[in-house]
Amino acid sequence: MKKFDKLIAVVLSVYVLISLVLPILFQSINNEESSEYKVEINRIYLGLVKGSTFTEPNLSSYEYIKSVAFLPEISRPSNEELDKFYKSSNGMEYEIKPWYDGDNLLGYLRFNYINRKVHNSFLLKVELVLFMFAVSMISILLYIRNSILKPFNTLSEMPYELSKGNFKEDIKESKDRYFGKFIWGINILRESLDHHKVKELRLQKEKKLLLISISHDIQTPLNTIKLYAKAIAEEVYDTNEKKILAAKQIQEKSLEIESFVRELIKTSTEDVLDIEVVDGEFYLKDLMDKIVLTYKEKCNLKMIDFIVEDYNNKLVKGDLDRAFEVIGNILENAFKYGDGKEIKVSFYEEDYCQLIKIFNTGGIVSQNEFNHIFDSFYRASNSEGKQGNGLGLYICKGIMKKMDGEIFAECEKEGMSFTLVFR
């Protein structure tokens, strides 16, 4: 802001300086031009006085002198002739010089000329135009300062505050055409982050209570297993029937512990899929335009052939933003695990459903790994050394189900493909 204020001050200073310099500059031009017509008068006068009779001079080479008139001294001119001689012609200025032949006065020469002085009215017009220009420039700069830079400066601290977890400070909403919607979006983001923070704290509390409860529940069957295992190890049971009964008890308690673990895993993954999905509709073209705009340039930079085949624009069921998230996740996996040669998006229609198939070249996973690629926290052997948490495809599957759709994977000859089904 301070630098911009300095810019406004500089513009104002330049205007004041020019306003002061212009009159001086125009005055110097006037002085220069006022001496030029006198030079021409003297040149013509010297040419005329060399003779004793007046001859109309050729004025084609002169810039200022437009005509020369002669009033003889010998004759007695009438008042009408005198008025005509001394009267201004066509708004031109004139200068009168006496013509002598020795000591004898022959008459008077009148030189009509145009003096191209910059009049005060013209200078005033220039000053007025300059003033209007300066006012316009300063008004624009002040508008930029107050309507764009000042609100932006107010908002500049908000991302930093959000990064520190300060979600309580609200920003006053504005109808500003540039930042009104942005301020509204920042407030929505702040409220969303605050909501998720409260929700996260609640989930953490519930998880701790669940872990304490399950730990307590697991302890009982675990003690039973330890007891039977110790009895078997110390050969307390003298018959096979008793040993088999003990083994069945161990198996039963193991299944009980397994159910507790399954419940724990289910609870841990349910909050991962707590994603809001809008039950609506969107056009296929809107989705693909967004995909192409986001990933076309990225593929060009990575030198990957990004092919989007022709399709018919259809109205499909689902959430545009979540559908974009699903396809984006698959494309990011293609960048990460593919061989960087080709990504192709194809379109099909089947049983009143719109199918989008995303294929990328590269290595495929084993059959055993393929059976688990949609499981939570599962990462195949080709993910070693690559960032990730094994939740991407699991979340994609959950989102597609919430949109009443489906997602399928397929190992092909030259790579992997994922097919999304939209109603």
Short mmCIF file of C-alpha atoms in Angstrom, two decimals:
data_model
loop_
_atom_site.label_atom_id
_atom_site.label_comp_id
_atom_site.label_asym_id
_atom_site.label_seq_id
_atom_site.Cartn_x
_atom_site.Cartn_y
_atom_site.Cartn_z
CA MET A 1 0.00 0.00 0.00
CA LYS A 2 2.80 2.44 0.84
CA LYS A 3 4.45 1.88 -2.53
CA PHE A 4 1.14 2.46 -4.29
CA ASP A 5 0.61 5.67 -2.29
CA LYS A 6 4.06 6.76 -3.45
CA LEU A 7 3.01 6.07 -7.04
CA ILE A 8 -0.05 8.33 -6.61
CA ALA A 9 2.18 11.04 -5.12
CA VAL A 10 4.59 10.75 -8.08
CA VAL A 11 1.75 11.10 -10.61
CA LEU A 12 0.46 14.18 -8.76
CA SER A 13 3.97 15.69 -8.61
CA VAL A 14 4.52 15.11 -12.33
CA TYR A 15 1.21 16.85 -13.10
CA VAL A 16 2.11 19.88 -10.96
CA LEU A 17 5.56 20.06 -12.54
CA ILE A 18 4.19 19.93 -16.10
CA SER A 19 1.56 22.55 -15.25
CA LEU A 20 4.30 24.91 -14.06
CA VAL A 21 6.65 24.23 -16.96
CA LEU A 22 4.06 24.60 -19.77
CA PRO A 23 3.54 28.41 -19.47
CA ILE A 24 7.31 28.95 -19.42
CA LEU A 25 7.75 26.67 -22.45
CA PHE A 26 4.98 28.39 -24.40
CA GLN A 27 6.40 31.82 -23.55
CA SER A 28 9.79 30.80 -24.93
CA ILE A 29 8.09 29.60 -28.13
CA ASN A 30 6.27 32.93 -28.41
CA ASN A 31 9.50 34.85 -28.00
CA GLU A 32 11.22 32.73 -30.61
CA GLU A 33 8.43 33.07 -33.15
CA SER A 34 7.93 36.82 -32.51
CA SER A 35 11.47 37.53 -33.75
CA GLU A 36 11.12 35.50 -36.95
CA TYR A 37 8.51 37.69 -38.62
CA LYS A 38 10.72 40.76 -37.99
CA VAL A 39 13.56 39.10 -39.88
CA GLU A 40 11.27 38.63 -42.89
CA ILE A 41 10.05 42.25 -42.67
CA ASN A 42 13.62 43.56 -42.64
CA ARG A 43 14.57 41.33 -45.59
CA ILE A 44 11.62 42.57 -47.70
CA TYR A 45 12.16 46.17 -46.59
CA LEU A 46 15.81 46.17 -47.64
CA GLY A 47 14.81 44.77 -51.02
CA LEU A 48 12.21 47.48 -51.57
CA VAL A 49 14.17 50.53 -50.46
CA LYS A 50 16.95 49.84 -52.95
CA GLY A 51 14.70 51.32 -55.64
CA SER A 52 12.65 54.49 -55.75
CA THR A 53 9.35 53.01 -56.93
CA PHE A 54 7.11 50.54 -55.13
CA THR A 55 6.75 47.12 -56.72
CA GLU A 56 4.63 44.36 -55.11
CA PRO A 57 7.23 41.86 -53.80
CA ASN A 58 7.01 38.08 -54.34
CA LEU A 59 6.03 36.67 -50.93
CA SER A 60 5.81 32.97 -51.84
CA SER A 61 9.03 32.13 -49.98
CA TYR A 62 8.01 33.96 -46.79
CA GLU A 63 6.20 32.22 -43.95
CA TYR A 64 4.87 35.12 -41.90
CA ILE A 65 4.48 38.10 -44.29
CA LYS A 66 1.26 37.81 -46.27
CA SER A 67 1.04 41.19 -48.06
CA VAL A 68 2.76 44.59 -48.38
CA ALA A 69 0.92 47.88 -48.97
CA PHE A 70 2.33 51.33 -49.84
CA LEU A 71 1.00 54.79 -48.92
CA PRO A 72 2.82 57.54 -50.91
CA GLU A 73 3.80 60.73 -49.10
CA ILE A 74 3.53 63.00 -52.16
CA SER A 75 -0.19 62.63 -52.56
CA ARG A 76 -2.59 63.82 -49.99
CA PRO A 77 -4.58 60.71 -49.06
CA SER A 78 -8.18 61.02 -48.14
CA ASN A 79 -9.51 59.93 -44.80
CA GLU A 80 -10.98 56.86 -46.44
CA GLU A 81 -7.60 55.84 -47.83
CA LEU A 82 -5.96 56.42 -44.45
CA ASP A 83 -8.55 54.27 -42.67
CA LYS A 84 -8.05 51.52 -45.24
CA PHE A 85 -4.26 51.66 -44.86
CA TYR A 86 -4.29 51.50 -41.09
CA LYS A 87 -7.21 49.09 -40.72
CA SER A 88 -6.41 45.51 -39.71
CA SER A 89 -6.91 43.03 -42.57
CA ASN A 90 -8.42 39.60 -41.93
CA GLY A 91 -7.31 39.62 -38.32
CA MET A 92 -3.65 39.87 -39.31
CA GLU A 93 -1.17 42.02 -37.46
CA TYR A 94 0.84 44.68 -39.25
CA GLU A 95 3.90 46.84 -38.94
CA ILE A 96 4.48 50.18 -40.70
CA LYS A 97 7.90 51.42 -41.77
CA PRO A 98 8.80 54.73 -43.44
CA TRP A 99 10.47 54.60 -46.88
CA TYR A 100 13.23 57.20 -47.47
CA ASP A 101 15.18 58.01 -50.56
CA GLY A 102 18.11 59.72 -48.92
CA ASP A 103 16.52 62.43 -46.79
CA ASN A 104 13.39 62.47 -48.89
CA LEU A 105 10.36 60.60 -47.41
CA LEU A 106 8.68 58.62 -50.20
CA GLY A 107 5.88 57.16 -48.09
CA TYR A 108 5.04 54.35 -45.75
CA LEU A 109 5.19 50.56 -46.16
CA ARG A 110 2.70 48.40 -44.37
CA PHE A 111 3.67 44.74 -43.77
CA ASN A 112 0.74 42.45 -42.99
CA TYR A 113 1.91 39.33 -41.15
CA ILE A 114 0.68 36.40 -39.09
CA ASN A 115 2.41 36.00 -35.74
CA ARG A 116 1.88 32.41 -34.61
CA LYS A 117 1.85 33.12 -30.96
CA VAL A 118 0.40 30.60 -28.61
CA HIS A 119 -2.47 32.55 -27.16
CA ASN A 120 -3.59 32.30 -23.57
CA SER A 121 -6.80 30.57 -24.65
CA PHE A 122 -4.83 27.75 -26.28
CA LEU A 123 -2.60 27.42 -23.23
CA LEU A 124 -5.72 27.32 -21.05
CA LYS A 125 -7.15 24.50 -23.17
CA VAL A 126 -3.94 22.51 -22.87
CA GLU A 127 -3.88 23.03 -19.13
CA LEU A 128 -7.53 21.93 -18.91
CA VAL A 129 -6.88 18.73 -20.90
CA LEU A 130 -3.85 18.02 -18.75
CA PHE A 131 -5.89 18.59 -15.60
CA MET A 132 -8.65 16.24 -16.77
CA PHE A 133 -6.08 13.58 -17.65
CA ALA A 134 -4.40 13.94 -14.25
CA VAL A 135 -7.76 13.75 -12.45
CA SER A 136 -8.67 10.62 -14.43
CA MET A 137 -5.34 8.94 -13.69
CA ILE A 138 -5.45 9.75 -9.98
CA SER A 139 -9.12 8.65 -9.80
CA ILE A 140 -8.24 5.31 -11.40
CA LEU A 141 -5.29 4.83 -9.06
CA LEU A 142 -7.42 5.70 -6.03
CA TYR A 143 -10.11 3.30 -7.22
CA ILE A 144 -7.54 0.51 -7.59
CA ARG A 145 -6.16 1.36 -4.16
CA ASN A 146 -9.48 1.44 -2.32
CA SER A 147 -11.44 -1.20 -4.25
CA ILE A 148 -8.75 -3.78 -5.02
CA LEU A 149 -5.52 -3.36 -3.08
CA LYS A 150 -7.03 -2.34 0.26
CA PRO A 151 -9.50 -5.28 0.44
CA PHE A 152 -6.78 -7.66 -0.75
CA ASN A 153 -4.43 -6.32 1.92
CA THR A 154 -7.14 -6.98 4.50
CA LEU A 155 -7.54 -10.56 3.24
CA SER A 156 -3.82 -11.30 2.94
CA GLU A 157 -3.53 -12.32 6.59
CA MET A 158 -6.51 -14.69 6.50
CA PRO A 159 -4.77 -17.71 4.84
CA TYR A 160 -1.98 -17.42 7.41
CA GLU A 161 -4.51 -17.33 10.25
CA LEU A 162 -6.30 -20.35 8.79
CA SER A 163 -3.02 -22.24 8.52
CA LYS A 164 -2.50 -21.65 12.26
CA GLY A 165 -5.95 -23.05 13.01
CA ASN A 166 -7.56 -19.72 13.86
CA PHE A 167 -11.08 -20.26 12.51
CA LYS A 168 -12.98 -17.86 14.74
CA GLU A 169 -12.16 -14.53 13.10
CA ASP A 170 -14.94 -13.68 10.67
CA ILE A 171 -14.53 -11.32 7.71
CA LYS A 172 -17.25 -8.77 7.10
CA GLU A 173 -19.00 -9.62 3.87
CA SER A 174 -18.84 -7.10 1.06
CA LYS A 175 -20.74 -6.40 -2.14
CA ASP A 176 -17.47 -5.50 -3.85
CA ARG A 177 -17.50 -6.73 -7.45
CA TYR A 178 -13.96 -8.05 -7.19
CA PHE A 179 -13.76 -9.53 -3.70
CA GLY A 180 -17.37 -9.99 -2.61
CA LYS A 181 -17.58 -13.61 -3.76
CA PHE A 182 -14.00 -14.25 -2.67
CA ILE A 183 -14.74 -13.01 0.88
CA TRP A 184 -17.87 -15.15 0.92
CA GLY A 185 -15.79 -18.16 -0.18
CA ILE A 186 -13.14 -17.50 2.48
CA ASN A 187 -15.84 -17.36 5.17
CA ILE A 188 -17.35 -20.62 3.89
CA LEU A 189 -13.88 -22.20 3.94
CA ARG A 190 -13.28 -20.91 7.47
CA GLU A 191 -16.61 -22.31 8.66
CA SER A 192 -15.93 -25.62 6.93
CA LEU A 193 -12.47 -25.91 8.50
CA ASP A 194 -13.91 -25.00 11.88
CA HIS A 195 -16.64 -27.63 11.43
CA HIS A 196 -14.09 -30.28 10.45
CA LYS A 197 -11.88 -29.35 13.37
CA VAL A 198 -14.76 -29.82 15.82
CA LYS A 199 -15.73 -33.04 14.07
CA GLU A 200 -12.15 -34.32 14.17
CA LEU A 201 -11.92 -33.66 17.90
CA ARG A 202 -15.21 -35.47 18.42
CA LEU A 203 -14.03 -38.44 16.33
CA GLN A 204 -10.74 -38.59 18.17
CA LYS A 205 -12.62 -38.69 21.46
CA GLU A 206 -14.95 -41.41 20.16
CA LYS A 207 -12.00 -43.42 18.85
CA LYS A 208 -10.23 -43.26 22.17
CA LEU A 209 -13.38 -44.38 23.97
CA LEU A 210 -13.81 -47.16 21.40
CA LEU A 211 -10.21 -48.29 21.79
CA ILE A 212 -10.57 -48.37 25.56
CA SER A 213 -13.83 -50.32 25.28
CA ILE A 214 -12.50 -52.80 22.73
CA SER A 215 -9.25 -53.21 24.63
CA HIS A 216 -11.29 -54.10 27.68
CA ASP A 217 -13.52 -56.48 25.66
CA ILE A 218 -10.52 -58.15 24.01
CA GLN A 219 -8.81 -58.73 27.34
CA THR A 220 -11.35 -61.36 28.48
CA PRO A 221 -11.11 -63.73 25.45
CA LEU A 222 -7.38 -63.10 25.31
CA ASN A 223 -6.95 -64.25 28.92
CA THR A 224 -9.04 -67.33 28.12
CA ILE A 225 -6.80 -68.14 25.12
CA LYS A 226 -3.69 -67.73 27.24
CA LEU A 227 -5.15 -70.00 29.92
CA TYR A 228 -6.07 -72.81 27.50
CA ALA A 229 -2.77 -72.47 25.65
CA LYS A 230 -0.81 -72.78 28.92
CA ALA A 231 -2.86 -75.82 29.94
CA ILE A 232 -2.13 -77.52 26.62
CA ALA A 233 1.54 -76.65 26.82
CA GLU A 234 1.85 -78.04 30.35
CA GLU A 235 -0.14 -81.16 29.35
CA VAL A 236 -2.80 -80.58 31.97
CA TYR A 237 -5.36 -82.40 29.81
CA ASP A 238 -4.87 -86.17 29.89
CA THR A 239 -7.34 -87.03 27.11
CA ASN A 240 -7.69 -86.00 23.50
CA GLU A 241 -11.32 -84.97 24.05
CA LYS A 242 -10.24 -82.35 26.60
CA LYS A 243 -7.48 -81.09 24.29
CA ILE A 244 -9.93 -80.79 21.39
CA LEU A 245 -12.38 -78.92 23.62
CA ALA A 246 -9.61 -76.53 24.68
CA ALA A 247 -8.63 -76.00 21.03
CA LYS A 248 -12.26 -75.20 20.16
CA GLN A 249 -12.38 -72.68 22.98
CA ILE A 250 -9.22 -71.05 21.68
CA GLN A 251 -10.69 -70.93 18.16
CA GLU A 252 -13.95 -69.46 19.45
CA LYS A 253 -12.20 -66.74 21.43
CA SER A 254 -9.97 -66.00 18.44
CA LEU A 255 -13.05 -65.42 16.30
CA GLU A 256 -14.40 -63.16 19.01
CA ILE A 257 -11.19 -61.12 18.96
CA GLU A 258 -11.33 -61.06 15.15
CA SER A 259 -14.82 -59.55 15.28
CA PHE A 260 -13.57 -56.82 17.62
CA VAL A 261 -10.69 -56.05 15.24
CA ARG A 262 -13.09 -55.96 12.27
CA GLU A 263 -15.32 -53.52 14.12
CA LEU A 264 -12.31 -51.36 14.91
CA ILE A 265 -11.23 -51.31 11.25
CA LYS A 266 -14.77 -50.53 10.12
CA THR A 267 -15.03 -47.62 12.54
CA SER A 268 -11.62 -46.30 11.46
CA THR A 269 -12.56 -46.31 7.78
CA GLU A 270 -16.11 -45.00 8.06
CA ASP A 271 -14.95 -41.46 8.88
CA VAL A 272 -12.65 -41.56 5.84
CA LEU A 273 -15.72 -41.87 3.63
CA ASP A 274 -17.64 -39.12 5.40
CA ILE A 275 -17.69 -37.10 2.18
CA GLU A 276 -20.67 -34.96 1.25
CA VAL A 277 -22.03 -35.79 -2.20
CA VAL A 278 -24.70 -33.60 -3.81
CA ASP A 279 -27.59 -35.62 -5.19
CA GLY A 280 -27.91 -33.76 -8.47
CA GLU A 281 -27.17 -33.84 -12.19
CA PHE A 282 -24.51 -32.45 -14.49
CA TYR A 283 -23.62 -32.48 -18.16
CA LEU A 284 -20.85 -34.76 -19.34
CA LYS A 285 -19.27 -31.93 -21.32
CA ASP A 286 -18.89 -29.78 -18.19
CA LEU A 287 -17.00 -32.62 -16.50
CA MET A 288 -14.71 -33.30 -19.47
CA ASP A 289 -14.01 -29.61 -20.07
CA LYS A 290 -12.86 -29.37 -16.48
CA ILE A 291 -10.70 -32.50 -16.85
CA VAL A 292 -9.08 -31.33 -20.10
CA LEU A 293 -8.44 -27.84 -18.71
CA THR A 294 -6.74 -29.30 -15.62
CA TYR A 295 -4.75 -32.22 -17.04
CA LYS A 296 -4.06 -31.49 -20.72
CA GLU A 297 -1.21 -29.09 -20.01
CA LYS A 298 0.17 -31.35 -17.27
CA CYS A 299 0.31 -34.27 -19.73
CA ASN A 300 2.03 -32.05 -22.29
CA LEU A 301 4.70 -31.10 -19.76
CA LYS A 302 5.22 -34.78 -18.87
CA MET A 303 5.19 -35.65 -22.63
CA ILE A 304 2.27 -38.06 -22.14
CA ASP A 305 -0.22 -38.56 -24.97
CA PHE A 306 -3.54 -37.47 -23.46
CA ILE A 307 -6.34 -38.71 -25.72
CA VAL A 308 -10.00 -37.84 -25.14
CA GLU A 309 -12.22 -39.64 -27.62
CA ASP A 310 -15.43 -38.16 -29.04
CA TYR A 311 -18.55 -38.36 -26.94
CA ASN A 312 -22.20 -37.31 -26.93
CA ASN A 313 -23.04 -34.73 -24.31
CA LYS A 314 -25.44 -36.32 -21.82
CA LEU A 315 -27.07 -35.28 -18.59
CA VAL A 316 -25.84 -37.75 -15.95
CA LYS A 317 -26.69 -38.27 -12.32
CA GLY A 318 -24.19 -37.28 -9.66
CA ASP A 319 -22.05 -34.52 -8.20
CA LEU A 320 -19.83 -32.70 -10.73
CA ASP A 321 -17.12 -31.84 -8.21
CA ARG A 322 -17.01 -35.39 -6.78
CA ALA A 323 -16.95 -36.92 -10.26
CA PHE A 324 -14.02 -34.66 -11.09
CA GLU A 325 -12.33 -35.81 -7.85
CA VAL A 326 -12.73 -39.47 -8.83
CA ILE A 327 -11.33 -39.01 -12.34
CA GLY A 328 -8.57 -36.77 -11.02
CA ASN A 329 -7.56 -39.47 -8.52
CA ILE A 330 -7.38 -42.07 -11.29
CA LEU A 331 -5.33 -39.74 -13.52
CA GLU A 332 -2.94 -38.96 -10.67
CA ASN A 333 -2.46 -42.72 -10.18
CA ALA A 334 -1.77 -42.99 -13.92
CA PHE A 335 0.95 -40.35 -13.60
CA LYS A 336 2.38 -42.12 -10.55
CA TYR A 337 2.25 -45.78 -11.59
CA GLY A 338 2.02 -45.67 -15.41
CA ASP A 339 4.94 -45.68 -17.84
CA GLY A 340 4.27 -42.10 -19.00
CA LYS A 341 3.38 -42.98 -22.60
CA GLU A 342 -0.36 -42.69 -23.00
CA ILE A 343 -3.58 -41.93 -21.14
CA LYS A 344 -6.81 -42.42 -23.06
CA VAL A 345 -10.37 -41.54 -22.03
CA SER A 346 -13.13 -43.43 -23.86
CA PHE A 347 -16.92 -43.22 -23.64
CA TYR A 348 -19.60 -45.89 -23.91
CA GLU A 349 -23.32 -46.26 -23.25
CA GLU A 350 -24.79 -49.40 -21.75
CA ASP A 351 -28.14 -50.15 -20.07
CA TYR A 352 -29.07 -46.43 -19.83
CA CYS A 353 -25.73 -45.71 -18.16
CA GLN A 354 -22.84 -43.52 -19.23
CA LEU A 355 -19.50 -45.32 -18.99
CA ILE A 356 -16.19 -43.45 -18.87
CA LYS A 357 -13.14 -45.63 -19.35
CA ILE A 358 -9.71 -44.31 -18.37
CA PHE A 359 -6.76 -46.34 -19.66
CA ASN A 360 -3.08 -45.79 -19.04
CA THR A 361 -0.12 -47.74 -20.36
CA GLY A 362 2.30 -49.34 -17.94
CA GLY A 363 2.87 -52.38 -15.75
CA ILE A 364 -0.07 -54.23 -14.23
CA VAL A 365 -0.45 -55.62 -10.71
CA SER A 366 -0.62 -59.32 -9.85
CA GLN A 367 -3.98 -61.08 -9.58
CA ASN A 368 -3.74 -61.25 -5.80
CA GLU A 369 -2.99 -57.51 -5.54
CA PHE A 370 -5.69 -56.74 -8.11
CA ASN A 371 -8.32 -58.25 -5.81
CA HIS A 372 -7.47 -55.69 -3.11
CA ILE A 373 -6.89 -52.43 -5.03
CA PHE A 374 -10.18 -50.96 -3.78
CA ASP A 375 -9.47 -51.90 -0.15
CA SER A 376 -8.69 -49.17 2.35
CA PHE A 377 -5.03 -48.59 3.27
CA TYR A 378 -3.93 -51.18 0.70
CA ARG A 379 -0.89 -50.45 -1.42
CA ALA A 380 0.41 -52.78 -4.12
CA SER A 381 4.03 -53.73 -4.62
CA ASN A 382 4.48 -51.12 -7.39
CA SER A 383 3.82 -48.32 -4.89
CA GLU A 384 7.13 -48.78 -3.09
CA GLY A 385 8.99 -45.48 -2.87
CA LYS A 386 5.93 -43.48 -4.01
CA GLN A 387 3.85 -41.22 -1.79
CA GLY A 388 0.37 -42.33 -0.85
CA ASN A 389 -1.73 -43.89 1.89
CA GLY A 390 -3.75 -46.52 0.00
CA LEU A 391 -7.05 -44.64 0.29
CA GLY A 392 -7.45 -43.07 -3.18
CA LEU A 393 -9.30 -45.88 -4.97
CA TYR A 394 -11.16 -46.81 -1.78
CA ILE A 395 -12.54 -43.25 -1.60
CA CYS A 396 -13.31 -43.30 -5.34
CA LYS A 397 -15.41 -46.43 -4.93
CA GLY A 398 -17.26 -44.91 -1.96
CA ILE A 399 -18.00 -41.69 -3.88
CA MET A 400 -19.29 -43.58 -6.92
CA LYS A 401 -21.61 -45.65 -4.71
CA LYS A 402 -22.95 -42.48 -3.09
CA MET A 403 -23.72 -41.17 -6.59
CA ASP A 404 -25.59 -44.41 -7.38
CA GLY A 405 -22.77 -45.38 -9.72
CA GLU A 406 -19.93 -47.88 -9.81
CA ILE A 407 -16.26 -48.21 -10.64
CA PHE A 408 -14.48 -51.22 -12.10
CA ALA A 409 -10.82 -51.99 -12.72
CA GLU A 410 -9.34 -54.18 -15.42
CA CYS A 411 -5.84 -55.45 -16.20
CA GLU A 412 -5.28 -55.09 -19.93
CA LYS A 413 -2.46 -56.23 -22.16
CA GLU A 414 -0.55 -52.93 -22.14
CA GLY A 415 -1.72 -51.37 -18.89
CA MET A 416 -4.58 -50.72 -16.48
CA SER A 417 -8.06 -49.31 -17.05
CA PHE A 418 -10.79 -48.02 -14.76
CA THR A 419 -14.41 -47.74 -15.87
CA LEU A 420 -16.80 -45.33 -14.17
CA VAL A 421 -20.53 -45.97 -14.43
CA PHE A 422 -22.91 -43.00 -14.16
CA ARG A 423 -26.70 -43.35 -14.25
#
